[in-house]
Amino acid sequence: MTALFRFVGALALGLMVTFAGQAQTPFAPAIVVNDDVVTFYDLEQRRALYRAFGMPPAILEDQVVADLTDEALMRQESRRIGILVGERELQAGYNAFAQQRGLSGDQLTAQLTRAGIDPGTLRDQIEAQLGWRDAMQARFTSRARPNERDIEEAMMIDATGISREVLLAEIAIPYAERGEARTNELITQIYEDVRNGGDFRAAAREFSRAQTARNGGEIGWVATGDLPGPMRAEIDLIDAGGVTRPIPITRGVSLLAVLDERRVPTRNSGLVTISYVRATFPIDGGEAAARTAATEARRRLDGCADMTARADEFGPGSGRFGPEPLSSVNPALFSVLATAQLGQISQPVRIGDSISLIALCSRDVSLDADQRQQVQNQIFADRVSAFADGYLQELRRDAVIDVR
């Protein structure tokens, strides 16, 4: 009996040790997404990767869980429709990621390895995203492909729009001076200080190693459309007076502050040719009287042809103009003409020393083959991205996700 008791006790103890060891092993399940497992090792490696890329600690943990969960769903959908990312495609994606950071694929691998990060965690992420991209293109191509009217309308919207320019300042800190880990800690501390009222310009003078440091980090006015993708994504999230989260740059990390902003006509306005007619009402007798006269005239007038025929009845500067590039139009008229509907007469608007009525008579977009292809590709990519975001939400909603 005693021997049997000892045997059973030893067996129970062995099982307890086995189960405890399983609970603590890095390769135990941390998240189960449908039937796919994300291990504790996967979580820790992704945390390390995001820390190395300068992700703020406040959002890091939630982002790691969300991304690994989404990537599991992406792989499942890719497998379901038979999408397989080949080694050559995966390596090309990995090399492209490295090049964005000013490195070769081998150099990136070496950096990750020195930081104690398994390069496989980045490759896994890239593989999931490439498979998802191919799967979503296969699923939504017929719905996302634009026709000629879509292309012209998109180009018209772009060409007649207003773009955002920002007055930027930067803090750029290379990894070489303090090492990657300490540099990321420093930039995160600066970020938190500035968000809580700290002086960005003073921090730039002290810590930045860019040539702009002596000027408080000020870069100058920059169109947001000219910024690299990661920077533009951050800048688009903030208004004047705001500061971005840390942004990885070549061999370092940076912060950007938006000191001021302004809206300007898009440079693509030169691709649009317009003609218009204008009727002016001088304000010599007072602005109210001129506005009343313009309002009454607007009720009587019937579009471009009528305004053109009766131009002599109105004040100086009245008449028909164009065809001419939209980009050459007086800036005071641009905002009216850029948003005008063909043939419709505008509401009375003050421009200079008169009240004006303006009607857009013609508008044409001139695109060569390369420009048209670029617009078509952008529309297609934007639509696939939008469809994919919605579909991923559906997959999340229907999935069985167990976070342990």
mmCIF file of C-alpha atoms in Angstrom:
data_model
loop_
_atom_site.group_PDB
_atom_site.id
_atom_site.type_symbol
_atom_site.label_atom_id
_atom_site.label_comp_id
_atom_site.label_asym_id
_atom_site.label_seq_id
_atom_site.Cartn_x
_atom_site.Cartn_y
_atom_site.Cartn_z
ATOM 1 C CA MET A 1 0.000 0.000 0.000
ATOM 2 C CA THR A 2 2.792 2.361 0.901
ATOM 3 C CA ALA A 3 4.608 1.602 -2.346
ATOM 4 C CA LEU A 4 1.402 2.167 -4.327
ATOM 5 C CA PHE A 5 0.829 5.476 -2.529
ATOM 6 C CA ARG A 6 4.358 6.553 -3.358
ATOM 7 C CA PHE A 7 3.877 5.606 -6.995
ATOM 8 C CA VAL A 8 0.609 7.520 -7.317
ATOM 9 C CA GLY A 9 2.080 10.509 -5.503
ATOM 10 C CA ALA A 10 5.107 10.540 -7.752
ATOM 11 C CA LEU A 11 2.889 10.270 -10.829
ATOM 12 C CA ALA A 12 0.730 13.181 -9.656
ATOM 13 C CA LEU A 13 3.778 15.272 -8.898
ATOM 14 C CA GLY A 14 5.191 14.493 -12.323
ATOM 15 C CA LEU A 15 1.967 15.551 -13.999
ATOM 16 C CA MET A 16 1.918 18.803 -12.021
ATOM 17 C CA VAL A 17 5.472 19.562 -13.063
ATOM 18 C CA THR A 18 4.632 18.706 -16.670
ATOM 19 C CA PHE A 19 1.545 20.961 -16.770
ATOM 20 C CA ALA A 20 3.333 23.806 -15.003
ATOM 21 C CA GLY A 21 6.172 23.547 -17.470
ATOM 22 C CA GLN A 22 3.725 23.626 -20.363
ATOM 23 C CA ALA A 23 2.023 26.739 -18.970
ATOM 24 C CA GLN A 24 5.344 28.530 -18.789
ATOM 25 C CA THR A 25 6.923 27.379 -22.034
ATOM 26 C CA PRO A 26 7.391 30.109 -24.661
ATOM 27 C CA PHE A 27 5.655 27.920 -27.213
ATOM 28 C CA ALA A 28 2.445 27.447 -25.240
ATOM 29 C CA PRO A 29 -0.696 29.017 -26.784
ATOM 30 C CA ALA A 30 -1.178 32.669 -25.850
ATOM 31 C CA ILE A 31 -3.947 33.415 -28.369
ATOM 32 C CA VAL A 32 -6.039 30.935 -30.307
ATOM 33 C CA VAL A 33 -7.666 32.381 -33.434
ATOM 34 C CA ASN A 34 -10.139 29.845 -34.707
ATOM 35 C CA ASP A 35 -7.762 26.876 -35.001
ATOM 36 C CA ASP A 36 -4.504 28.833 -35.345
ATOM 37 C CA VAL A 37 -2.212 29.353 -32.361
ATOM 38 C CA VAL A 38 -0.185 32.430 -31.456
ATOM 39 C CA THR A 39 2.434 31.459 -28.858
ATOM 40 C CA PHE A 40 3.946 33.428 -26.017
ATOM 41 C CA TYR A 41 7.166 33.394 -28.038
ATOM 42 C CA ASP A 42 5.333 35.077 -30.932
ATOM 43 C CA LEU A 43 4.062 37.767 -28.558
ATOM 44 C CA GLU A 44 7.461 38.438 -27.011
ATOM 45 C CA GLN A 45 9.237 38.601 -30.362
ATOM 46 C CA ARG A 46 6.665 41.006 -31.786
ATOM 47 C CA ARG A 47 6.945 43.193 -28.673
ATOM 48 C CA ALA A 48 10.705 43.315 -29.158
ATOM 49 C CA LEU A 49 10.295 44.161 -32.857
ATOM 50 C CA TYR A 50 7.907 47.021 -32.171
ATOM 51 C CA ARG A 51 10.090 48.385 -29.384
ATOM 52 C CA ALA A 52 13.025 48.410 -31.788
ATOM 53 C CA PHE A 53 10.929 50.360 -34.281
ATOM 54 C CA GLY A 54 10.113 52.959 -31.625
ATOM 55 C CA MET A 55 6.467 52.157 -30.898
ATOM 56 C CA PRO A 56 5.318 54.035 -27.755
ATOM 57 C CA PRO A 57 4.865 51.727 -24.750
ATOM 58 C CA ALA A 58 1.365 53.059 -24.135
ATOM 59 C CA ILE A 59 0.014 51.376 -27.275
ATOM 60 C CA LEU A 60 2.523 48.578 -27.780
ATOM 61 C CA GLU A 61 0.775 45.686 -26.007
ATOM 62 C CA ASP A 62 -2.640 46.275 -27.567
ATOM 63 C CA GLN A 63 -1.055 46.679 -31.005
ATOM 64 C CA VAL A 64 0.904 43.436 -30.687
ATOM 65 C CA VAL A 65 -2.207 41.434 -29.777
ATOM 66 C CA ALA A 66 -4.327 43.108 -32.462
ATOM 67 C CA ASP A 67 -1.744 42.627 -35.219
ATOM 68 C CA LEU A 68 -0.980 38.987 -34.462
ATOM 69 C CA THR A 69 -4.693 38.219 -34.257
ATOM 70 C CA ASP A 70 -5.387 39.942 -37.570
ATOM 71 C CA GLU A 71 -2.441 38.220 -39.233
ATOM 72 C CA ALA A 72 -3.802 34.828 -38.185
ATOM 73 C CA LEU A 73 -7.122 35.729 -39.831
ATOM 74 C CA MET A 74 -5.293 36.943 -42.933
ATOM 75 C CA ARG A 75 -3.397 33.661 -43.274
ATOM 76 C CA GLN A 76 -6.565 31.639 -42.828
ATOM 77 C CA GLU A 77 -8.328 33.558 -45.587
ATOM 78 C CA SER A 78 -5.295 33.289 -47.886
ATOM 79 C CA ARG A 79 -5.166 29.522 -47.361
ATOM 80 C CA ARG A 80 -8.904 29.217 -47.902
ATOM 81 C CA ILE A 81 -8.706 30.610 -51.422
ATOM 82 C CA GLY A 82 -5.405 28.924 -52.249
ATOM 83 C CA ILE A 83 -2.990 31.859 -52.018
ATOM 84 C CA LEU A 84 0.584 30.827 -51.233
ATOM 85 C CA VAL A 85 3.384 33.365 -50.805
ATOM 86 C CA GLY A 86 6.527 31.958 -52.401
ATOM 87 C CA GLU A 87 10.012 32.376 -50.958
ATOM 88 C CA ARG A 88 11.066 34.719 -53.758
ATOM 89 C CA GLU A 89 8.062 37.007 -53.202
ATOM 90 C CA LEU A 90 8.604 36.929 -49.442
ATOM 91 C CA GLN A 91 12.291 37.787 -49.765
ATOM 92 C CA ALA A 92 11.453 40.650 -52.126
ATOM 93 C CA GLY A 93 9.005 42.017 -49.554
ATOM 94 C CA TYR A 94 11.587 41.664 -46.790
ATOM 95 C CA ASN A 95 14.233 43.437 -48.886
ATOM 96 C CA ALA A 96 11.793 46.228 -49.751
ATOM 97 C CA PHE A 97 11.091 46.752 -46.051
ATOM 98 C CA ALA A 98 14.824 46.914 -45.376
ATOM 99 C CA GLN A 99 15.380 49.424 -48.185
ATOM 100 C CA GLN A 100 12.784 51.745 -46.630
ATOM 101 C CA ARG A 101 15.106 51.885 -43.619
ATOM 102 C CA GLY A 102 18.227 52.427 -45.718
ATOM 103 C CA LEU A 103 19.446 48.853 -45.289
ATOM 104 C CA SER A 104 19.930 45.706 -47.314
ATOM 105 C CA GLY A 105 18.048 42.569 -46.327
ATOM 106 C CA ASP A 106 21.213 41.083 -44.832
ATOM 107 C CA GLN A 107 21.941 44.244 -42.853
ATOM 108 C CA LEU A 108 18.409 44.271 -41.449
ATOM 109 C CA THR A 109 18.733 40.625 -40.442
ATOM 110 C CA ALA A 110 22.024 41.378 -38.699
ATOM 111 C CA GLN A 111 20.518 44.335 -36.816
ATOM 112 C CA LEU A 112 17.552 42.303 -35.655
ATOM 113 C CA THR A 113 19.755 39.425 -34.562
ATOM 114 C CA ARG A 114 22.038 41.736 -32.564
ATOM 115 C CA ALA A 115 18.962 43.116 -30.807
ATOM 116 C CA GLY A 116 17.874 39.597 -29.848
ATOM 117 C CA ILE A 117 14.958 39.604 -32.294
ATOM 118 C CA ASP A 118 14.209 36.594 -34.455
ATOM 119 C CA PRO A 119 14.039 37.908 -38.064
ATOM 120 C CA GLY A 120 11.310 35.321 -38.569
ATOM 121 C CA THR A 121 8.838 37.485 -36.665
ATOM 122 C CA LEU A 122 9.187 40.222 -39.278
ATOM 123 C CA ARG A 123 9.115 37.722 -42.139
ATOM 124 C CA ASP A 124 5.921 36.200 -40.691
ATOM 125 C CA GLN A 125 4.290 39.618 -40.625
ATOM 126 C CA ILE A 126 5.338 40.403 -44.191
ATOM 127 C CA GLU A 127 4.176 36.988 -45.395
ATOM 128 C CA ALA A 128 0.722 37.479 -43.832
ATOM 129 C CA GLN A 129 0.371 40.926 -45.395
ATOM 130 C CA LEU A 130 1.505 39.791 -48.845
ATOM 131 C CA GLY A 131 -0.868 36.825 -48.794
ATOM 132 C CA TRP A 132 -3.707 39.066 -47.647
ATOM 133 C CA ARG A 133 -2.969 41.586 -50.396
ATOM 134 C CA ASP A 134 -3.071 38.878 -53.059
ATOM 135 C CA ALA A 135 -6.191 37.324 -51.558
ATOM 136 C CA MET A 136 -8.043 40.641 -51.453
ATOM 137 C CA GLN A 137 -7.067 41.495 -55.002
ATOM 138 C CA ALA A 138 -8.354 38.111 -56.141
ATOM 139 C CA ARG A 139 -11.591 38.607 -54.229
ATOM 140 C CA PHE A 140 -12.346 42.221 -55.122
ATOM 141 C CA THR A 141 -10.678 42.891 -58.494
ATOM 142 C CA SER A 142 -13.923 42.980 -60.478
ATOM 143 C CA ARG A 143 -15.491 45.439 -58.022
ATOM 144 C CA ALA A 144 -12.403 47.604 -57.547
ATOM 145 C CA ARG A 145 -11.305 48.097 -61.169
ATOM 146 C CA PRO A 146 -12.164 51.693 -62.253
ATOM 147 C CA ASN A 147 -13.692 52.644 -65.584
ATOM 148 C CA GLU A 148 -12.827 55.713 -67.654
ATOM 149 C CA ARG A 149 -15.435 57.863 -65.939
ATOM 150 C CA ASP A 150 -14.065 56.903 -62.522
ATOM 151 C CA ILE A 151 -10.572 57.909 -63.613
ATOM 152 C CA GLU A 152 -11.636 61.299 -64.957
ATOM 153 C CA GLU A 153 -13.787 62.072 -61.921
ATOM 154 C CA ALA A 154 -10.972 61.129 -59.545
ATOM 155 C CA MET A 155 -8.514 63.255 -61.482
ATOM 156 C CA MET A 156 -10.932 66.163 -61.493
ATOM 157 C CA ILE A 157 -11.410 65.928 -57.741
ATOM 158 C CA ASP A 158 -7.663 65.782 -57.239
ATOM 159 C CA ALA A 159 -6.903 68.571 -59.679
ATOM 160 C CA THR A 160 -9.533 70.946 -58.357
ATOM 161 C CA GLY A 161 -8.853 70.205 -54.725
ATOM 162 C CA ILE A 162 -6.968 71.969 -52.006
ATOM 163 C CA SER A 163 -3.853 70.331 -50.573
ATOM 164 C CA ARG A 164 -2.457 70.646 -47.070
ATOM 165 C CA GLU A 165 0.934 72.140 -46.375
ATOM 166 C CA VAL A 166 2.478 72.000 -42.921
ATOM 167 C CA LEU A 167 5.283 73.938 -41.261
ATOM 168 C CA LEU A 168 7.341 71.091 -39.823
ATOM 169 C CA ALA A 169 9.998 70.801 -37.165
ATOM 170 C CA GLU A 170 12.001 67.654 -36.471
ATOM 171 C CA ILE A 171 13.988 65.876 -33.825
ATOM 172 C CA ALA A 172 16.203 63.239 -35.428
ATOM 173 C CA ILE A 173 18.369 61.021 -33.227
ATOM 174 C CA PRO A 174 20.739 58.395 -34.692
ATOM 175 C CA TYR A 175 21.143 55.011 -33.060
ATOM 176 C CA ALA A 176 24.933 55.229 -33.289
ATOM 177 C CA GLU A 177 25.281 57.675 -30.412
ATOM 178 C CA ARG A 178 23.424 55.789 -27.648
ATOM 179 C CA GLY A 179 22.476 52.453 -29.160
ATOM 180 C CA GLU A 180 19.045 51.483 -30.416
ATOM 181 C CA ALA A 181 17.406 50.614 -27.092
ATOM 182 C CA ARG A 182 18.501 53.767 -25.239
ATOM 183 C CA THR A 183 17.670 55.949 -28.242
ATOM 184 C CA ASN A 184 14.136 54.575 -28.382
ATOM 185 C CA GLU A 185 13.743 55.190 -24.656
ATOM 186 C CA LEU A 186 14.956 58.773 -25.089
ATOM 187 C CA ILE A 187 12.689 59.586 -28.029
ATOM 188 C CA THR A 188 9.707 58.148 -26.163
ATOM 189 C CA GLN A 189 10.505 60.327 -23.146
ATOM 190 C CA ILE A 190 10.809 63.423 -25.358
ATOM 191 C CA TYR A 191 7.494 62.527 -26.998
ATOM 192 C CA GLU A 192 5.733 62.277 -23.644
ATOM 193 C CA ASP A 193 7.313 65.520 -22.404
ATOM 194 C CA VAL A 194 6.267 67.485 -25.482
ATOM 195 C CA ARG A 195 2.738 66.077 -25.356
ATOM 196 C CA ASN A 196 2.515 67.326 -21.779
ATOM 197 C CA GLY A 197 3.523 70.867 -22.668
ATOM 198 C CA GLY A 198 7.284 70.574 -23.130
ATOM 199 C CA ASP A 199 9.183 72.819 -25.552
ATOM 200 C CA PHE A 200 9.748 70.966 -28.845
ATOM 201 C CA ARG A 201 12.203 73.549 -30.148
ATOM 202 C CA ALA A 202 14.321 73.357 -26.999
ATOM 203 C CA ALA A 203 14.354 69.561 -27.190
ATOM 204 C CA ALA A 204 15.388 69.749 -30.848
ATOM 205 C CA ARG A 205 18.320 72.031 -29.998
ATOM 206 C CA GLU A 206 19.467 69.680 -27.247
ATOM 207 C CA PHE A 207 18.913 66.231 -28.693
ATOM 208 C CA SER A 208 18.456 66.389 -32.471
ATOM 209 C CA ARG A 209 21.458 65.635 -34.657
ATOM 210 C CA ALA A 210 19.872 66.943 -37.866
ATOM 211 C CA GLN A 211 21.177 70.152 -39.440
ATOM 212 C CA THR A 212 17.924 71.835 -38.426
ATOM 213 C CA ALA A 213 18.708 71.463 -34.701
ATOM 214 C CA ARG A 214 20.197 74.949 -34.324
ATOM 215 C CA ASN A 215 16.937 76.381 -35.724
ATOM 216 C CA GLY A 216 14.803 74.527 -33.202
ATOM 217 C CA GLY A 217 14.302 71.682 -35.654
ATOM 218 C CA GLU A 218 12.305 73.782 -38.134
ATOM 219 C CA ILE A 219 12.294 72.239 -41.632
ATOM 220 C CA GLY A 220 9.982 74.671 -43.421
ATOM 221 C CA TRP A 221 6.719 74.337 -45.331
ATOM 222 C CA VAL A 222 6.119 70.881 -46.799
ATOM 223 C CA ALA A 223 3.148 69.478 -48.742
ATOM 224 C CA THR A 224 1.879 66.431 -46.874
ATOM 225 C CA GLY A 225 1.592 64.588 -50.192
ATOM 226 C CA ASP A 226 5.381 64.856 -50.626
ATOM 227 C CA LEU A 227 6.163 63.130 -47.335
ATOM 228 C CA PRO A 228 7.178 59.443 -47.148
ATOM 229 C CA GLY A 229 4.258 57.161 -46.373
ATOM 230 C CA PRO A 230 5.008 56.500 -42.671
ATOM 231 C CA MET A 231 5.542 60.205 -41.995
ATOM 232 C CA ARG A 232 2.438 61.293 -43.873
ATOM 233 C CA ALA A 233 0.346 58.716 -41.998
ATOM 234 C CA GLU A 234 1.443 60.290 -38.708
ATOM 235 C CA ILE A 235 1.116 63.901 -39.876
ATOM 236 C CA ASP A 236 -2.409 63.271 -41.162
ATOM 237 C CA LEU A 237 -3.448 62.372 -37.599
ATOM 238 C CA ILE A 238 -2.487 65.687 -36.017
ATOM 239 C CA ASP A 239 -3.331 69.377 -36.346
ATOM 240 C CA ALA A 240 -1.165 72.464 -35.929
ATOM 241 C CA GLY A 241 0.519 72.337 -32.529
ATOM 242 C CA GLY A 242 0.623 68.525 -32.470
ATOM 243 C CA VAL A 243 3.530 66.104 -32.424
ATOM 244 C CA THR A 244 3.808 62.681 -34.058
ATOM 245 C CA ARG A 245 4.631 59.446 -32.358
ATOM 246 C CA PRO A 246 8.257 58.287 -32.827
ATOM 247 C CA ILE A 247 8.924 57.459 -36.489
ATOM 248 C CA PRO A 248 11.732 55.109 -37.612
ATOM 249 C CA ILE A 249 14.198 56.690 -40.031
ATOM 250 C CA THR A 250 17.396 55.403 -41.602
ATOM 251 C CA ARG A 251 19.615 54.258 -38.716
ATOM 252 C CA GLY A 252 17.647 56.223 -36.151
ATOM 253 C CA VAL A 253 14.300 57.564 -35.010
ATOM 254 C CA SER A 254 12.529 60.919 -35.227
ATOM 255 C CA LEU A 255 9.678 63.070 -34.002
ATOM 256 C CA LEU A 256 7.868 65.634 -36.138
ATOM 257 C CA ALA A 257 5.925 68.642 -34.891
ATOM 258 C CA VAL A 258 3.360 70.574 -36.935
ATOM 259 C CA LEU A 259 4.021 74.223 -36.084
ATOM 260 C CA ASP A 260 1.430 75.621 -38.510
ATOM 261 C CA GLU A 261 -0.640 74.571 -41.528
ATOM 262 C CA ARG A 262 -2.264 76.062 -44.603
ATOM 263 C CA ARG A 263 -4.374 74.995 -47.576
ATOM 264 C CA VAL A 264 -3.153 75.619 -51.128
ATOM 265 C CA PRO A 265 -4.367 74.672 -54.612
ATOM 266 C CA THR A 266 -3.188 71.239 -55.651
ATOM 267 C CA ARG A 267 -0.363 71.201 -58.173
ATOM 268 C CA ASN A 268 -2.404 68.938 -60.449
ATOM 269 C CA SER A 269 -4.650 71.902 -61.217
ATOM 270 C CA GLY A 270 -2.421 72.498 -64.263
ATOM 271 C CA LEU A 271 -3.957 69.378 -65.855
ATOM 272 C CA VAL A 272 -7.400 70.991 -65.866
ATOM 273 C CA THR A 273 -8.405 73.522 -68.507
ATOM 274 C CA ILE A 274 -11.434 75.732 -67.877
ATOM 275 C CA SER A 275 -13.412 78.588 -69.343
ATOM 276 C CA TYR A 276 -15.701 80.790 -67.270
ATOM 277 C CA VAL A 277 -17.681 83.987 -67.328
ATOM 278 C CA ARG A 278 -17.702 86.684 -64.640
ATOM 279 C CA ALA A 279 -20.093 89.533 -63.890
ATOM 280 C CA THR A 280 -18.864 92.241 -61.488
ATOM 281 C CA PHE A 281 -20.784 94.747 -59.368
ATOM 282 C CA PRO A 282 -18.547 97.539 -58.002
ATOM 283 C CA ILE A 283 -18.913 98.409 -54.329
ATOM 284 C CA ASP A 284 -18.531 102.172 -54.889
ATOM 285 C CA GLY A 285 -22.045 102.694 -53.565
ATOM 286 C CA GLY A 286 -21.554 100.284 -50.677
ATOM 287 C CA GLU A 287 -21.111 96.532 -50.441
ATOM 288 C CA ALA A 288 -24.711 95.871 -49.411
ATOM 289 C CA ALA A 289 -26.077 97.640 -52.496
ATOM 290 C CA ALA A 290 -23.651 95.771 -54.780
ATOM 291 C CA ARG A 291 -24.592 92.437 -53.222
ATOM 292 C CA THR A 292 -28.296 93.196 -53.667
ATOM 293 C CA ALA A 293 -27.733 94.085 -57.332
ATOM 294 C CA ALA A 294 -25.788 90.842 -57.878
ATOM 295 C CA THR A 295 -28.505 88.776 -56.226
ATOM 296 C CA GLU A 296 -31.196 90.314 -58.437
ATOM 297 C CA ALA A 297 -29.077 89.815 -61.572
ATOM 298 C CA ARG A 298 -28.511 86.160 -60.671
ATOM 299 C CA ARG A 299 -32.278 85.575 -60.720
ATOM 300 C CA ARG A 300 -32.508 86.965 -64.262
ATOM 301 C CA LEU A 301 -29.440 85.321 -65.783
ATOM 302 C CA ASP A 302 -29.541 81.890 -67.433
ATOM 303 C CA GLY A 303 -26.121 80.281 -67.482
ATOM 304 C CA CYS A 304 -22.888 80.956 -69.348
ATOM 305 C CA ALA A 305 -24.281 81.964 -72.741
ATOM 306 C CA ASP A 306 -26.645 84.518 -71.224
ATOM 307 C CA MET A 307 -23.961 86.004 -68.949
ATOM 308 C CA THR A 308 -21.508 86.201 -71.865
ATOM 309 C CA ALA A 309 -24.029 87.980 -74.111
ATOM 310 C CA ARG A 310 -24.875 90.526 -71.419
ATOM 311 C CA ALA A 311 -21.343 91.138 -70.102
ATOM 312 C CA ASP A 312 -21.452 94.799 -71.175
ATOM 313 C CA GLU A 313 -24.241 95.407 -68.652
ATOM 314 C CA PHE A 314 -21.924 94.702 -65.722
ATOM 315 C CA GLY A 315 -18.875 96.356 -64.191
ATOM 316 C CA PRO A 316 -15.182 96.378 -65.142
ATOM 317 C CA GLY A 317 -13.593 92.943 -65.446
ATOM 318 C CA SER A 318 -16.807 91.294 -66.633
ATOM 319 C CA GLY A 319 -16.758 88.914 -69.581
ATOM 320 C CA ARG A 320 -15.745 85.427 -70.654
ATOM 321 C CA PHE A 321 -12.281 84.018 -69.976
ATOM 322 C CA GLY A 322 -10.377 80.968 -71.165
ATOM 323 C CA PRO A 323 -9.822 78.265 -72.045
ATOM 324 C CA GLU A 324 -6.883 78.425 -69.612
ATOM 325 C CA PRO A 325 -5.236 76.101 -67.072
ATOM 326 C CA LEU A 326 -6.964 76.150 -63.714
ATOM 327 C CA SER A 327 -3.532 76.661 -62.150
ATOM 328 C CA SER A 328 -3.238 80.077 -63.844
ATOM 329 C CA VAL A 329 -6.525 81.407 -62.474
ATOM 330 C CA ASN A 330 -6.430 84.299 -60.002
ATOM 331 C CA PRO A 331 -6.164 82.707 -56.520
ATOM 332 C CA ALA A 332 -9.196 84.720 -55.428
ATOM 333 C CA LEU A 333 -11.273 82.912 -58.073
ATOM 334 C CA PHE A 334 -9.719 79.466 -57.643
ATOM 335 C CA SER A 335 -11.817 78.248 -54.718
ATOM 336 C CA VAL A 336 -15.030 79.239 -56.528
ATOM 337 C CA LEU A 337 -14.089 77.662 -59.856
ATOM 338 C CA ALA A 338 -12.515 74.535 -58.357
ATOM 339 C CA THR A 339 -15.811 73.528 -56.750
ATOM 340 C CA ALA A 340 -18.267 74.985 -59.291
ATOM 341 C CA GLN A 341 -20.806 72.889 -61.192
ATOM 342 C CA LEU A 342 -20.817 73.314 -64.970
ATOM 343 C CA GLY A 343 -23.275 75.967 -66.141
ATOM 344 C CA GLN A 344 -24.400 77.024 -62.669
ATOM 345 C CA ILE A 345 -24.033 80.632 -61.549
ATOM 346 C CA SER A 346 -22.325 81.112 -58.203
ATOM 347 C CA GLN A 347 -23.758 82.968 -55.255
ATOM 348 C CA PRO A 348 -22.540 86.592 -54.996
ATOM 349 C CA VAL A 349 -18.952 86.571 -53.712
ATOM 350 C CA ARG A 350 -16.660 89.473 -52.897
ATOM 351 C CA ILE A 351 -13.427 89.470 -54.875
ATOM 352 C CA GLY A 352 -11.283 92.570 -54.564
ATOM 353 C CA ASP A 353 -13.290 95.779 -54.915
ATOM 354 C CA SER A 354 -16.418 94.223 -56.340
ATOM 355 C CA ILE A 355 -19.085 91.613 -55.813
ATOM 356 C CA SER A 356 -18.947 88.915 -58.504
ATOM 357 C CA LEU A 357 -21.111 86.266 -60.075
ATOM 358 C CA ILE A 358 -19.119 83.455 -61.696
ATOM 359 C CA ALA A 359 -20.243 80.603 -63.939
ATOM 360 C CA LEU A 360 -18.060 77.696 -65.050
ATOM 361 C CA CYS A 361 -18.610 77.142 -68.767
ATOM 362 C CA SER A 362 -16.235 74.252 -69.579
ATOM 363 C CA ARG A 363 -13.785 72.001 -67.797
ATOM 364 C CA ASP A 364 -11.496 69.381 -69.331
ATOM 365 C CA VAL A 365 -8.858 67.053 -67.899
ATOM 366 C CA SER A 366 -5.709 66.356 -69.915
ATOM 367 C CA LEU A 367 -3.989 63.083 -69.004
ATOM 368 C CA ASP A 368 -1.285 61.235 -70.895
ATOM 369 C CA ALA A 369 -1.123 57.439 -70.820
ATOM 370 C CA ASP A 370 1.271 57.270 -67.862
ATOM 371 C CA GLN A 371 -0.767 59.704 -65.774
ATOM 372 C CA ARG A 372 -3.955 57.830 -66.539
ATOM 373 C CA GLN A 373 -2.345 54.536 -65.515
ATOM 374 C CA GLN A 374 -1.116 56.035 -62.246
ATOM 375 C CA VAL A 375 -4.585 57.321 -61.418
ATOM 376 C CA GLN A 376 -6.144 53.975 -62.336
ATOM 377 C CA ASN A 377 -3.682 52.087 -60.134
ATOM 378 C CA GLN A 378 -4.301 54.430 -57.200
ATOM 379 C CA ILE A 379 -8.071 54.120 -57.442
ATOM 380 C CA PHE A 380 -7.787 50.333 -57.648
ATOM 381 C CA ALA A 381 -5.452 50.162 -54.642
ATOM 382 C CA ASP A 382 -7.649 52.470 -52.564
ATOM 383 C CA ARG A 383 -10.778 50.477 -53.347
ATOM 384 C CA VAL A 384 -9.165 47.108 -52.627
ATOM 385 C CA SER A 385 -7.852 48.512 -49.347
ATOM 386 C CA ALA A 386 -11.295 49.752 -48.354
ATOM 387 C CA PHE A 387 -12.968 46.458 -49.277
ATOM 388 C CA ALA A 388 -10.251 44.531 -47.436
ATOM 389 C CA ASP A 389 -10.694 46.597 -44.259
ATOM 390 C CA GLY A 390 -14.407 45.885 -44.268
ATOM 391 C CA TYR A 391 -13.873 42.189 -44.929
ATOM 392 C CA LEU A 392 -11.325 41.914 -42.121
ATOM 393 C CA GLN A 393 -13.905 43.393 -39.760
ATOM 394 C CA GLU A 394 -16.296 40.643 -40.823
ATOM 395 C CA LEU A 395 -13.656 37.980 -40.187
ATOM 396 C CA ARG A 396 -12.980 39.415 -36.719
ATOM 397 C CA ARG A 397 -16.687 39.438 -35.930
ATOM 398 C CA ASP A 398 -17.154 35.801 -36.954
ATOM 399 C CA ALA A 399 -13.912 34.436 -35.479
ATOM 400 C CA VAL A 400 -13.517 32.502 -32.248
ATOM 401 C CA ILE A 401 -10.636 34.294 -30.495
ATOM 402 C CA ASP A 402 -9.302 33.074 -27.146
ATOM 403 C CA VAL A 403 -6.721 35.360 -25.512
ATOM 404 C CA ARG A 404 -5.155 33.444 -22.628
#
